[in-house]
CSV table of N, CA and C and ligand atoms in Angstrom, one decimal:
chain,number,residue,atom,x,y,z
A,1,MET,N,25.2,-0.6,-58.8
A,1,MET,CA,24.9,0.7,-59.4
A,1,MET,C,26.1,1.3,-60.1
A,2,VAL,N,25.9,1.8,-61.3
A,2,VAL,CA,27.0,2.5,-62.0
A,2,VAL,C,26.9,4.0,-61.7
A,3,LEU,N,28.0,4.6,-61.3
A,3,LEU,CA,27.9,6.0,-61.1
A,3,LEU,C,28.3,6.8,-62.4
A,4,LEU,N,27.6,7.8,-62.6
A,4,LEU,CA,27.9,8.6,-63.8
A,4,LEU,C,29.1,9.5,-63.5
A,5,GLY,N,29.9,9.8,-64.5
A,5,GLY,CA,31.0,10.8,-64.4
A,5,GLY,C,30.5,12.1,-64.0
A,6,ARG,N,31.3,12.8,-63.3
A,6,ARG,CA,31.0,14.1,-62.8
A,6,ARG,C,30.5,15.1,-63.9
A,7,ASN,N,31.0,15.0,-65.1
A,7,ASN,CA,30.7,15.9,-66.2
A,7,ASN,C,29.5,15.4,-67.0
A,8,PHE,N,28.9,14.3,-66.6
A,8,PHE,CA,27.7,13.9,-67.4
A,8,PHE,C,26.6,14.8,-67.1
A,9,LYS,N,25.9,15.2,-68.2
A,9,LYS,CA,24.8,16.0,-68.0
A,9,LYS,C,23.6,15.4,-68.7
A,10,LEU,N,22.6,15.1,-67.9
A,10,LEU,CA,21.4,14.5,-68.5
A,10,LEU,C,20.7,15.5,-69.4
A,11,GLY,N,20.1,15.1,-70.5
A,11,GLY,CA,19.5,16.0,-71.5
A,11,GLY,C,18.2,16.5,-71.1
A,12,LEU,N,18.1,17.0,-69.9
A,12,LEU,CA,16.8,17.6,-69.5
A,12,LEU,C,16.8,19.1,-69.7
A,13,LYS,N,15.8,19.6,-70.3
A,13,LYS,CA,15.7,21.0,-70.6
A,13,LYS,C,14.9,21.7,-69.5
A,14,MET,N,15.3,22.9,-69.2
A,14,MET,CA,14.5,23.7,-68.2
A,14,MET,C,13.2,24.1,-68.8
A,15,LYS,N,12.1,23.9,-68.1
A,15,LYS,CA,10.8,24.4,-68.5
A,15,LYS,C,10.5,25.8,-68.0
A,16,ILE,N,9.8,26.5,-68.8
A,16,ILE,CA,9.5,27.9,-68.4
A,16,ILE,C,8.5,27.9,-67.2
A,17,ALA,N,9.0,28.6,-66.2
A,17,ALA,CA,8.2,28.8,-64.9
A,17,ALA,C,8.6,30.1,-64.3
A,18,LYS,N,7.9,30.5,-63.3
A,18,LYS,CA,8.2,31.8,-62.6
A,18,LYS,C,9.7,31.8,-62.3
A,19,ASP,N,10.3,32.9,-62.5
A,19,ASP,CA,11.8,33.2,-62.1
A,19,ASP,C,12.7,32.6,-63.2
A,20,CYS,N,12.3,32.1,-64.3
A,20,CYS,CA,13.1,31.8,-65.4
A,20,CYS,C,13.4,33.0,-66.3
A,21,VAL,N,14.6,33.0,-66.8
A,21,VAL,CA,14.8,34.1,-67.9
A,21,VAL,C,14.6,33.4,-69.2
A,22,VAL,N,13.8,34.0,-70.0
A,22,VAL,CA,13.4,33.3,-71.3
A,22,VAL,C,13.8,34.3,-72.5
A,23,SER,N,14.3,33.7,-73.6
A,23,SER,CA,14.6,34.5,-74.8
A,23,SER,C,13.7,33.9,-75.9
A,24,ILE,N,12.9,34.8,-76.5
A,24,ILE,CA,12.1,34.4,-77.6
A,24,ILE,C,12.3,35.2,-78.9
A,25,ASN,N,12.1,34.6,-80.0
A,25,ASN,CA,11.9,35.4,-81.2
A,25,ASN,C,10.4,35.3,-81.5
A,26,TYR,N,9.8,36.4,-82.0
A,26,TYR,CA,8.4,36.4,-82.2
A,26,TYR,C,8.0,37.4,-83.4
A,27,THR,N,6.8,37.1,-83.9
A,27,THR,CA,6.1,37.9,-84.8
A,27,THR,C,4.7,38.2,-84.3
A,28,LEU,N,4.3,39.4,-84.3
A,28,LEU,CA,3.0,39.7,-83.8
A,28,LEU,C,2.1,40.3,-84.9
A,29,THR,N,1.1,39.6,-85.2
A,29,THR,CA,0.1,40.1,-86.2
A,29,THR,C,-1.3,40.4,-85.7
A,30,GLY,N,-1.8,41.4,-86.3
A,30,GLY,CA,-3.2,41.7,-85.9
A,30,GLY,C,-4.2,40.8,-86.6
A,31,ASP,N,-5.5,41.0,-86.3
A,31,ASP,CA,-6.5,40.1,-87.0
A,31,ASP,C,-6.6,40.4,-88.5
A,32,ASP,N,-6.1,41.6,-88.9
A,32,ASP,CA,-6.1,42.0,-90.3
A,32,ASP,C,-4.9,41.3,-91.0
A,33,GLY,N,-4.0,40.6,-90.3
A,33,GLY,CA,-2.9,40.0,-90.9
A,33,GLY,C,-1.7,40.8,-91.0
A,34,ASN,N,-1.8,42.1,-90.6
A,34,ASN,CA,-0.6,43.0,-90.7
A,34,ASN,C,0.3,42.7,-89.5
A,35,VAL,N,1.6,42.7,-89.8
A,35,VAL,CA,2.6,42.6,-88.8
A,35,VAL,C,2.7,43.8,-87.9
A,36,MET,N,2.4,43.7,-86.6
A,36,MET,CA,2.5,44.9,-85.7
A,36,MET,C,3.8,45.0,-85.0
A,37,ASP,N,4.5,43.9,-84.8
A,37,ASP,CA,5.8,44.0,-84.1
A,37,ASP,C,6.5,42.6,-84.4
A,38,SER,N,7.8,42.7,-84.3
A,38,SER,CA,8.6,41.5,-84.6
A,38,SER,C,10.0,41.6,-84.0
A,39,SER,N,10.6,40.5,-83.6
A,39,SER,CA,12.0,40.6,-83.2
A,39,SER,C,13.0,40.4,-84.3
A,40,ASP,N,12.4,40.2,-85.5
A,40,ASP,CA,13.3,40.1,-86.7
A,40,ASP,C,14.4,41.1,-86.8
A,41,GLY,N,15.6,40.7,-87.0
A,41,GLY,CA,16.7,41.6,-87.2
A,41,GLY,C,17.2,42.2,-85.9
A,42,GLN,N,16.6,41.8,-84.8
A,42,GLN,CA,17.0,42.3,-83.5
A,42,GLN,C,17.5,41.1,-82.6
A,43,ASP,N,18.0,41.4,-81.3
A,43,ASP,CA,18.2,40.4,-80.4
A,43,ASP,C,16.9,39.8,-80.0
A,44,PRO,N,16.8,38.5,-79.7
A,44,PRO,CA,15.5,38.0,-79.2
A,44,PRO,C,15.1,38.8,-78.0
A,45,LEU,N,13.8,38.8,-77.7
A,45,LEU,CA,13.2,39.4,-76.6
A,45,LEU,C,13.6,38.5,-75.3
A,46,THR,N,14.2,39.1,-74.4
A,46,THR,CA,14.6,38.4,-73.2
A,46,THR,C,13.9,39.0,-71.9
A,47,PHE,N,13.3,38.2,-71.2
A,47,PHE,CA,12.4,38.7,-70.1
A,47,PHE,C,12.4,37.6,-68.9
A,48,LEU,N,12.1,38.2,-67.8
A,48,LEU,CA,12.0,37.4,-66.5
A,48,LEU,C,10.5,36.9,-66.4
A,49,GLN,N,10.3,35.7,-66.5
A,49,GLN,CA,8.9,35.1,-66.5
A,49,GLN,C,8.3,35.3,-65.1
A,50,GLY,N,7.0,35.7,-65.0
A,50,GLY,CA,6.3,35.7,-63.8
A,50,GLY,C,6.4,37.0,-63.0
A,51,HIS,N,6.9,38.0,-63.7
A,51,HIS,CA,7.1,39.3,-63.0
A,51,HIS,C,6.3,40.4,-63.7
A,52,GLY,N,5.4,40.1,-64.5
A,52,GLY,CA,4.6,41.1,-65.2
A,52,GLY,C,5.3,41.9,-66.3
A,53,ASN,N,6.4,41.3,-66.8
A,53,ASN,CA,7.2,42.0,-67.9
A,53,ASN,C,6.5,41.8,-69.2
A,54,LEU,N,5.7,40.8,-69.4
A,54,LEU,CA,5.0,40.5,-70.6
A,54,LEU,C,3.5,40.6,-70.4
A,55,ILE,N,2.8,40.7,-71.5
A,55,ILE,CA,1.3,40.7,-71.2
A,55,ILE,C,0.9,39.3,-70.7
A,56,PRO,N,-0.1,39.3,-69.8
A,56,PRO,CA,-0.4,38.0,-69.1
A,56,PRO,C,-0.7,36.8,-70.0
A,57,GLY,N,-1.4,37.0,-71.2
A,57,GLY,CA,-1.8,36.0,-72.0
A,57,GLY,C,-0.5,35.2,-72.7
A,58,LEU,N,0.5,36.0,-72.9
A,58,LEU,CA,1.7,35.4,-73.4
A,58,LEU,C,2.5,34.6,-72.4
A,59,GLU,N,2.6,35.2,-71.2
A,59,GLU,CA,3.2,34.5,-70.1
A,59,GLU,C,2.5,33.1,-69.8
A,60,LYS,N,1.2,33.2,-69.8
A,60,LYS,CA,0.4,32.0,-69.6
A,60,LYS,C,0.7,30.9,-70.7
A,61,ALA,N,0.7,31.4,-71.9
A,61,ALA,CA,1.0,30.4,-73.0
A,61,ALA,C,2.4,29.8,-73.0
A,62,LEU,N,3.3,30.5,-72.5
A,62,LEU,CA,4.7,30.0,-72.5
A,62,LEU,C,5.0,29.1,-71.3
A,63,GLU,N,4.2,29.2,-70.2
A,63,GLU,CA,4.4,28.4,-69.0
A,63,GLU,C,4.6,26.9,-69.4
A,64,GLY,N,5.6,26.3,-68.9
A,64,GLY,CA,5.8,24.9,-69.1
A,64,GLY,C,6.5,24.5,-70.4
A,65,LYS,N,6.7,25.5,-71.3
A,65,LYS,CA,7.3,25.2,-72.6
A,65,LYS,C,8.9,25.2,-72.4
A,66,THR,N,9.6,24.8,-73.4
A,66,THR,CA,11.0,24.8,-73.3
A,66,THR,C,11.7,25.1,-74.6
A,67,THR,N,13.1,25.3,-74.5
A,67,THR,CA,13.9,25.7,-75.6
A,67,THR,C,13.6,24.9,-76.9
A,68,GLY,N,13.5,25.6,-78.0
A,68,GLY,CA,13.3,25.0,-79.3
A,68,GLY,C,11.9,24.8,-79.7
A,69,GLU,N,10.9,25.0,-78.7
A,69,GLU,CA,9.5,24.9,-79.0
A,69,GLU,C,9.0,26.1,-79.7
A,70,GLU,N,8.0,25.8,-80.6
A,70,GLU,CA,7.4,27.0,-81.3
A,70,GLU,C,5.9,26.9,-81.1
A,71,LEU,N,5.3,28.1,-80.9
A,71,LEU,CA,3.9,28.1,-80.7
A,71,LEU,C,3.3,29.3,-81.4
A,72,LYS,N,2.0,29.0,-81.7
A,72,LYS,CA,1.1,30.1,-82.2
A,72,LYS,C,0.1,30.4,-81.1
A,73,VAL,N,-0.1,31.6,-80.7
A,73,VAL,CA,-1.1,31.9,-79.7
A,73,VAL,C,-1.8,33.1,-80.0
A,74,SER,N,-3.1,33.0,-79.8
A,74,SER,CA,-4.0,34.2,-80.1
A,74,SER,C,-4.5,34.8,-78.8
A,75,ILE,N,-4.3,36.0,-78.5
A,75,ILE,CA,-4.5,36.6,-77.2
A,75,ILE,C,-5.6,37.6,-77.3
A,76,ASN,N,-6.6,37.5,-76.5
A,76,ASN,CA,-7.7,38.5,-76.6
A,76,ASN,C,-7.3,39.7,-75.8
A,77,PRO,N,-8.0,40.9,-76.0
A,77,PRO,CA,-7.6,42.1,-75.4
A,77,PRO,C,-7.5,42.0,-73.8
A,78,GLU,N,-8.4,41.2,-73.3
A,78,GLU,CA,-8.4,41.1,-71.8
A,78,GLU,C,-7.0,40.6,-71.2
A,79,ASP,N,-6.5,39.6,-72.0
A,79,ASP,CA,-5.1,39.1,-71.6
A,79,ASP,C,-4.0,39.8,-72.3
A,80,GLY,N,-4.3,40.9,-73.0
A,80,GLY,CA,-3.3,41.6,-73.7
A,80,GLY,C,-3.1,43.0,-73.1
A,81,TYR,N,-3.4,44.0,-73.9
A,81,TYR,CA,-3.3,45.4,-73.4
A,81,TYR,C,-4.6,46.0,-72.9
A,82,GLY,N,-5.6,45.1,-72.6
A,82,GLY,CA,-6.8,45.6,-72.1
A,82,GLY,C,-7.8,46.1,-73.2
A,83,PRO,N,-9.1,46.2,-72.8
A,83,PRO,CA,-10.0,46.7,-73.8
A,83,PRO,C,-9.8,48.2,-74.2
A,84,TYR,N,-10.3,48.5,-75.3
A,84,TYR,CA,-10.2,50.0,-75.7
A,84,TYR,C,-11.2,50.8,-74.8
A,85,ARG,N,-10.7,51.8,-74.2
A,85,ARG,CA,-11.6,52.5,-73.2
A,85,ARG,C,-11.9,53.9,-73.8
A,86,ASP,N,-13.2,54.1,-74.1
A,86,ASP,CA,-13.6,55.4,-74.7
A,86,ASP,C,-13.4,56.6,-73.8
A,87,GLU,N,-13.4,56.3,-72.5
A,87,GLU,CA,-13.2,57.5,-71.6
A,87,GLU,C,-11.8,58.0,-71.6
A,88,LEU,N,-10.9,57.3,-72.3
A,88,LEU,CA,-9.5,57.8,-72.4
A,88,LEU,C,-9.3,58.6,-73.7
A,89,VAL,N,-10.4,58.8,-74.4
A,89,VAL,CA,-10.4,59.7,-75.5
A,89,VAL,C,-11.1,61.0,-75.1
A,90,GLN,N,-10.4,62.1,-75.2
A,90,GLN,CA,-11.0,63.4,-74.8
A,90,GLN,C,-10.6,64.5,-75.7
A,91,ASP,N,-11.5,65.5,-75.7
A,91,ASP,CA,-11.2,66.7,-76.5
A,91,ASP,C,-10.8,67.8,-75.5
A,92,ILE,N,-9.7,68.5,-75.8
A,92,ILE,CA,-9.3,69.6,-75.0
A,92,ILE,C,-9.1,70.8,-75.8
A,93,PRO,N,-9.4,72.0,-75.2
A,93,PRO,CA,-9.2,73.2,-76.0
A,93,PRO,C,-7.7,73.5,-76.2
A,94,LYS,N,-7.4,74.0,-77.4
A,94,LYS,CA,-6.0,74.2,-77.8
A,94,LYS,C,-5.4,75.2,-76.8
A,95,SER,N,-6.1,76.1,-76.1
A,95,SER,CA,-5.6,77.1,-75.2
A,95,SER,C,-4.8,76.4,-74.0
A,96,ASN,N,-5.1,75.1,-73.8
A,96,ASN,CA,-4.3,74.4,-72.7
A,96,ASN,C,-2.9,74.2,-73.1
A,97,PHE,N,-2.6,74.3,-74.4
A,97,PHE,CA,-1.2,73.9,-74.8
A,97,PHE,C,-0.4,75.2,-74.9
A,98,ASP,N,0.9,75.0,-74.7
A,98,ASP,CA,1.9,76.0,-74.8
A,98,ASP,C,1.9,76.6,-76.2
A,99,PRO,N,1.5,77.9,-76.4
A,99,PRO,CA,1.4,78.4,-77.8
A,99,PRO,C,2.7,78.5,-78.5
A,100,GLY,N,3.8,78.5,-77.8
A,100,GLY,CA,5.1,78.5,-78.4
A,100,GLY,C,5.6,77.2,-78.9
A,101,GLN,N,4.9,76.1,-78.6
A,101,GLN,CA,5.3,74.8,-79.1
A,101,GLN,C,4.4,74.4,-80.2
A,102,PRO,N,5.1,73.8,-81.3
A,102,PRO,CA,4.3,73.3,-82.4
A,102,PRO,C,3.5,72.0,-81.9
A,103,LEU,N,2.3,71.9,-82.4
A,103,LEU,CA,1.5,70.8,-82.0
A,103,LEU,C,1.0,70.0,-83.3
A,104,ALA,N,1.2,68.7,-83.3
A,104,ALA,CA,0.8,67.9,-84.4
A,104,ALA,C,0.2,66.6,-84.1
A,105,VAL,N,-0.6,66.1,-85.0
A,105,VAL,CA,-1.2,64.7,-84.8
A,105,VAL,C,0.0,63.7,-84.7
A,106,GLY,N,-0.2,62.9,-83.7
A,106,GLY,CA,0.9,61.8,-83.5
A,106,GLY,C,1.8,62.2,-82.3
A,107,ASP,N,1.8,63.5,-81.9
A,107,ASP,CA,2.6,63.9,-80.7
A,107,ASP,C,2.2,63.1,-79.5
A,108,GLN,N,3.1,62.8,-78.7
A,108,GLN,CA,2.8,62.1,-77.4
A,108,GLN,C,3.3,62.9,-76.3
A,109,PHE,N,2.5,62.9,-75.2
A,109,PHE,CA,3.0,63.6,-74.0
A,109,PHE,C,2.3,63.0,-72.8
A,110,GLN,N,2.8,63.3,-71.6
A,110,GLN,CA,2.3,62.7,-70.4
A,110,GLN,C,1.4,63.8,-69.7
A,111,VAL,N,0.2,63.3,-69.3
A,111,VAL,CA,-0.7,64.1,-68.6
A,111,VAL,C,-1.0,63.5,-67.2
A,112,GLU,N,-1.4,64.4,-66.2
A,112,GLU,CA,-1.7,64.0,-64.9
A,112,GLU,C,-3.2,63.7,-64.9
A,113,THR,N,-3.6,62.6,-64.2
A,113,THR,CA,-5.0,62.3,-64.1
A,113,THR,C,-5.2,61.9,-62.6
A,114,GLU,N,-6.5,61.8,-62.2
A,114,GLU,CA,-6.7,61.4,-60.8
A,114,GLU,C,-6.2,60.0,-60.4
A,115,VAL,N,-6.0,59.2,-61.4
A,115,VAL,CA,-5.5,57.9,-61.2
A,115,VAL,C,-4.0,57.7,-61.6
A,116,GLY,N,-3.3,58.8,-61.7
A,116,GLY,CA,-1.9,58.8,-62.0
A,116,GLY,C,-1.6,59.3,-63.4
A,117,PRO,N,-0.3,59.3,-63.7
A,117,PRO,CA,0.1,59.9,-65.0
A,117,PRO,C,-0.3,58.9,-66.2
A,118,LEU,N,-0.5,59.6,-67.3
A,118,LEU,CA,-1.0,58.8,-68.5
A,118,LEU,C,-0.3,59.3,-69.7
A,119,VAL,N,0.2,58.5,-70.6
A,119,VAL,CA,0.7,58.9,-71.8
A,119,VAL,C,-0.4,59.0,-72.9
A,120,VAL,N,-0.6,60.1,-73.5
A,120,VAL,CA,-1.6,60.3,-74.5
A,120,VAL,C,-1.0,60.7,-75.8
A,121,GLN,N,-1.8,60.5,-76.8
A,121,GLN,CA,-1.4,60.9,-78.2
A,121,GLN,C,-2.4,61.8,-78.8
A,122,VAL,N,-1.9,62.8,-79.5
A,122,VAL,CA,-2.8,63.7,-80.2
A,122,VAL,C,-3.3,62.9,-81.5
A,123,THR,N,-4.7,62.8,-81.6
A,123,THR,CA,-5.2,62.1,-82.7
A,123,THR,C,-5.9,63.0,-83.8
A,124,LYS,N,-6.2,64.2,-83.4
A,124,LYS,CA,-7.0,65.1,-84.3
A,124,LYS,C,-6.8,66.5,-83.8
A,125,ILE,N,-6.6,67.5,-84.7
A,125,ILE,CA,-6.6,68.9,-84.3
A,125,ILE,C,-7.6,69.5,-85.3
A,126,GLU,N,-8.7,70.1,-84.7
A,126,GLU,CA,-9.7,70.8,-85.5
A,126,GLU,C,-10.0,72.1,-84.9
A,127,GLY,N,-9.6,73.2,-85.6
A,127,GLY,CA,-9.8,74.5,-85.0
A,127,GLY,C,-9.2,74.6,-83.7
A,128,GLU,N,-10.1,74.9,-82.6
A,128,GLU,CA,-9.5,75.1,-81.3
A,128,GLU,C,-9.6,73.8,-80.5
A,129,ASN,N,-10.0,72.7,-81.2
A,129,ASN,CA,-10.2,71.5,-80.5
A,129,ASN,C,-9.1,70.5,-80.8
A,130,VAL,N,-8.5,69.9,-79.7
A,130,VAL,CA,-7.5,68.9,-79.8
A,130,VAL,C,-7.9,67.6,-79.2
A,131,SER,N,-8.0,66.6,-80.0
A,131,SER,CA,-8.4,65.2,-79.5
A,131,SER,C,-7.2,64.5,-79.1
A,132,ILE,N,-7.3,63.9,-77.9
A,132,ILE,CA,-6.2,63.0,-77.4
A,132,ILE,C,-6.7,61.7,-77.1
A,133,ASP,N,-5.9,60.7,-77.1
A,133,ASP,CA,-6.3,59.3,-76.9
A,133,ASP,C,-5.2,58.7,-75.9
A,134,GLY,N,-5.6,58.2,-74.7
A,134,GLY,CA,-4.7,57.6,-73.8
A,134,GLY,C,-4.6,56.1,-73.8
A,135,ASN,N,-5.3,55.5,-74.8
A,135,ASN,CA,-5.3,54.1,-74.9
A,135,ASN,C,-3.9,53.6,-75.4
A,136,HIS,N,-3.5,52.4,-74.9
A,136,HIS,CA,-2.3,51.8,-75.5
A,136,HIS,C,-2.6,51.5,-77.0
A,137,PRO,N,-1.6,51.7,-77.9
A,137,PRO,CA,-1.9,51.5,-79.3
A,137,PRO,C,-2.4,50.1,-79.6
A,138,MET,N,-2.2,49.1,-78.7
A,138,MET,CA,-2.7,47.7,-78.9
A,138,MET,C,-3.8,47.4,-78.1
A,139,ALA,N,-4.4,48.4,-77.4
A,139,ALA,CA,-5.6,48.2,-76.6
A,139,ALA,C,-6.8,47.7,-77.5
A,140,GLY,N,-7.6,46.8,-77.0
A,140,GLY,CA,-8.7,46.4,-77.8
A,140,GLY,C,-8.5,45.5,-78.9
A,141,LYS,N,-7.2,45.1,-79.1
A,141,LYS,CA,-6.8,44.3,-80.3
A,141,LYS,C,-6.5,42.8,-79.8
A,142,THR,N,-6.9,41.9,-80.7
A,142,THR,CA,-6.5,40.6,-80.5
A,142,THR,C,-5.1,40.4,-81.1
A,143,LEU,N,-4.2,39.8,-80.3
A,143,LEU,CA,-2.8,39.7,-80.7
A,143,LEU,C,-2.5,38.3,-81.1
A,144,ASN,N,-2.0,38.1,-82.2
A,144,ASN,CA,-1.6,36.8,-82.7
A,144,ASN,C,-0.1,36.6,-82.8
A,145,PHE,N,0.5,35.9,-81.8
A,145,PHE,CA,1.9,35.6,-81.7
A,145,PHE,C,2.4,34.4,-82.4
A,146,ASP,N,3.5,34.5,-83.1
A,146,ASP,CA,4.2,33.3,-83.5
A,146,ASP,C,5.5,33.4,-82.7
A,147,VAL,N,5.7,32.4,-81.9
A,147,VAL,CA,6.8,32.5,-81.0
A,147,VAL,C,7.7,31.3,-81.2
A,148,LYS,N,9.1,31.5,-81.1
A,148,LYS,CA,10.0,30.4,-81.0
A,148,LYS,C,10.9,30.7,-79.8
A,149,ILE,N,10.9,29.7,-78.9
A,149,ILE,CA,11.7,29.8,-77.7
A,149,ILE,C,13.2,29.4,-77.9
A,150,GLU,N,14.0,30.4,-77.7
A,150,GLU,CA,15.4,30.3,-78.0
A,150,GLU,C,16.3,29.8,-76.8
A,151,GLU,N,15.9,30.3,-75.6
A,151,GLU,CA,16.7,29.9,-74.5
A,151,GLU,C,15.8,30.0,-73.2
A,152,VAL,N,16.0,29.1,-72.3
A,152,VAL,CA,15.4,29.2,-71.0
A,152,VAL,C,16.5,28.9,-69.9
A,153,ARG,N,16.6,29.8,-69.0
A,153,ARG,CA,17.7,29.6,-68.0
A,153,ARG,C,17.2,30.1,-66.6
A,154,ALA,N,17.8,29.7,-65.6
A,154,ALA,CA,17.5,30.2,-64.3
A,154,ALA,C,17.9,31.7,-64.1
A,155,ALA,N,17.1,32.5,-63.5
A,155,ALA,CA,17.6,33.9,-63.3
A,155,ALA,C,18.6,34.0,-62.2
A,156,THR,N,19.5,35.1,-62.3
A,156,THR,CA,20.5,35.3,-61.3
A,156,THR,C,19.8,36.0,-60.1
A,157,GLU,N,20.5,36.0,-59.0
A,157,GLU,CA,19.9,36.7,-57.8
A,157,GLU,C,19.7,38.2,-58.1
A,158,GLU,N,20.6,38.8,-58.9
A,158,GLU,CA,20.5,40.2,-59.2
A,158,GLU,C,19.3,40.4,-60.1
A,159,GLU,N,19.0,39.6,-61.1
A,159,GLU,CA,17.9,39.7,-61.9
A,159,GLU,C,16.6,39.6,-61.1
A,160,LEU,N,16.6,38.7,-60.2
A,160,LEU,CA,15.4,38.5,-59.3
A,160,LEU,C,15.1,39.7,-58.5
A,161,SER,N,16.2,40.3,-57.9
A,161,SER,CA,16.1,41.5,-57.1
A,161,SER,C,15.6,42.7,-57.9
A,162,HIS,N,16.0,42.7,-59.1
A,162,HIS,CA,15.6,43.8,-60.0
A,162,HIS,C,14.2,43.6,-60.6
A,163,GLY,N,13.8,42.4,-60.7
A,163,GLY,CA,12.5,42.1,-61.3
A,163,GLY,C,12.5,42.1,-62.8
A,164,HIS,N,13.7,42.0,-63.4
A,164,HIS,CA,13.8,41.9,-64.9
A,164,HIS,C,15.0,41.2,-65.3
A,165,ALA,N,15.1,40.8,-66.6
A,165,ALA,CA,16.3,40.1,-67.1
A,165,ALA,C,17.3,41.0,-67.6
A,166,HIS,N,18.6,40.6,-67.5
A,166,HIS,CA,19.7,41.4,-67.9
A,166,HIS,C,20.3,40.8,-69.2
A,167,GLY,N,21.2,41.5,-69.9
A,167,GLY,CA,21.9,41.0,-71.0
A,167,GLY,C,21.3,41.4,-72.3
A,168,PRO,N,21.8,40.9,-73.4
A,168,PRO,CA,21.3,41.2,-74.7
A,168,PRO,C,19.8,40.9,-74.8
A,169,GLY,N,19.0,41.8,-75.3
A,169,GLY,CA,17.5,41.6,-75.4
A,169,GLY,C,16.8,41.9,-74.1
A,170,GLY,N,17.6,42.1,-73.0
A,170,GLY,CA,17.0,42.5,-71.7
A,170,GLY,C,17.5,43.8,-71.3
A,171,HIS,N,17.6,44.1,-70.0
A,171,HIS,CA,18.1,45.4,-69.5
A,171,HIS,C,19.5,45.4,-69.6
A,172,ASN,N,20.1,46.5,-70.0
A,172,ASN,CA,21.5,46.8,-70.0
A,172,ASN,C,21.8,47.9,-69.1
A,173,HIS,N,22.3,47.7,-67.8
A,173,HIS,CA,22.6,48.8,-67.0
A,173,HIS,C,23.5,48.4,-65.9
B,1,ZN,ZN1,18.4,45.3,-63.5
């Protein structure tokens, strides 16, 4: 038997699995072909796999892949940001708002609900009526990702205890 030198490294690449830190470049397009989000011109997105930091459909598609691989994946709303829920759209009287504060379409604020806090956006102001929408902007949408995997590495103990990735493209704290 021939022993390999101590510095010899077999060309095995780490495959994406739970507790890996993964960096990807991506472009997200809607079914209308419009780009909704992209890592272009930024650090790659760096995340800890298997801890709910990404939408479930994307984590699932990346499982078992490795550095350098590219994939196209189409994710339905159930595996993305969930279905669009009509009950999250409500009209409230303007009198509920602080009259000293300007109010405009597109304003976002947090409201209390019986199931916890919810971020809502003002979608329409008509007379005394203010329409708000608590759906995620990507709820109900099919998400088409073009992904390139830039790096896969084992997470550090600290990252695992925090439940997220550190460094460029991840958390900096
Ligand atoms: Zn942390």
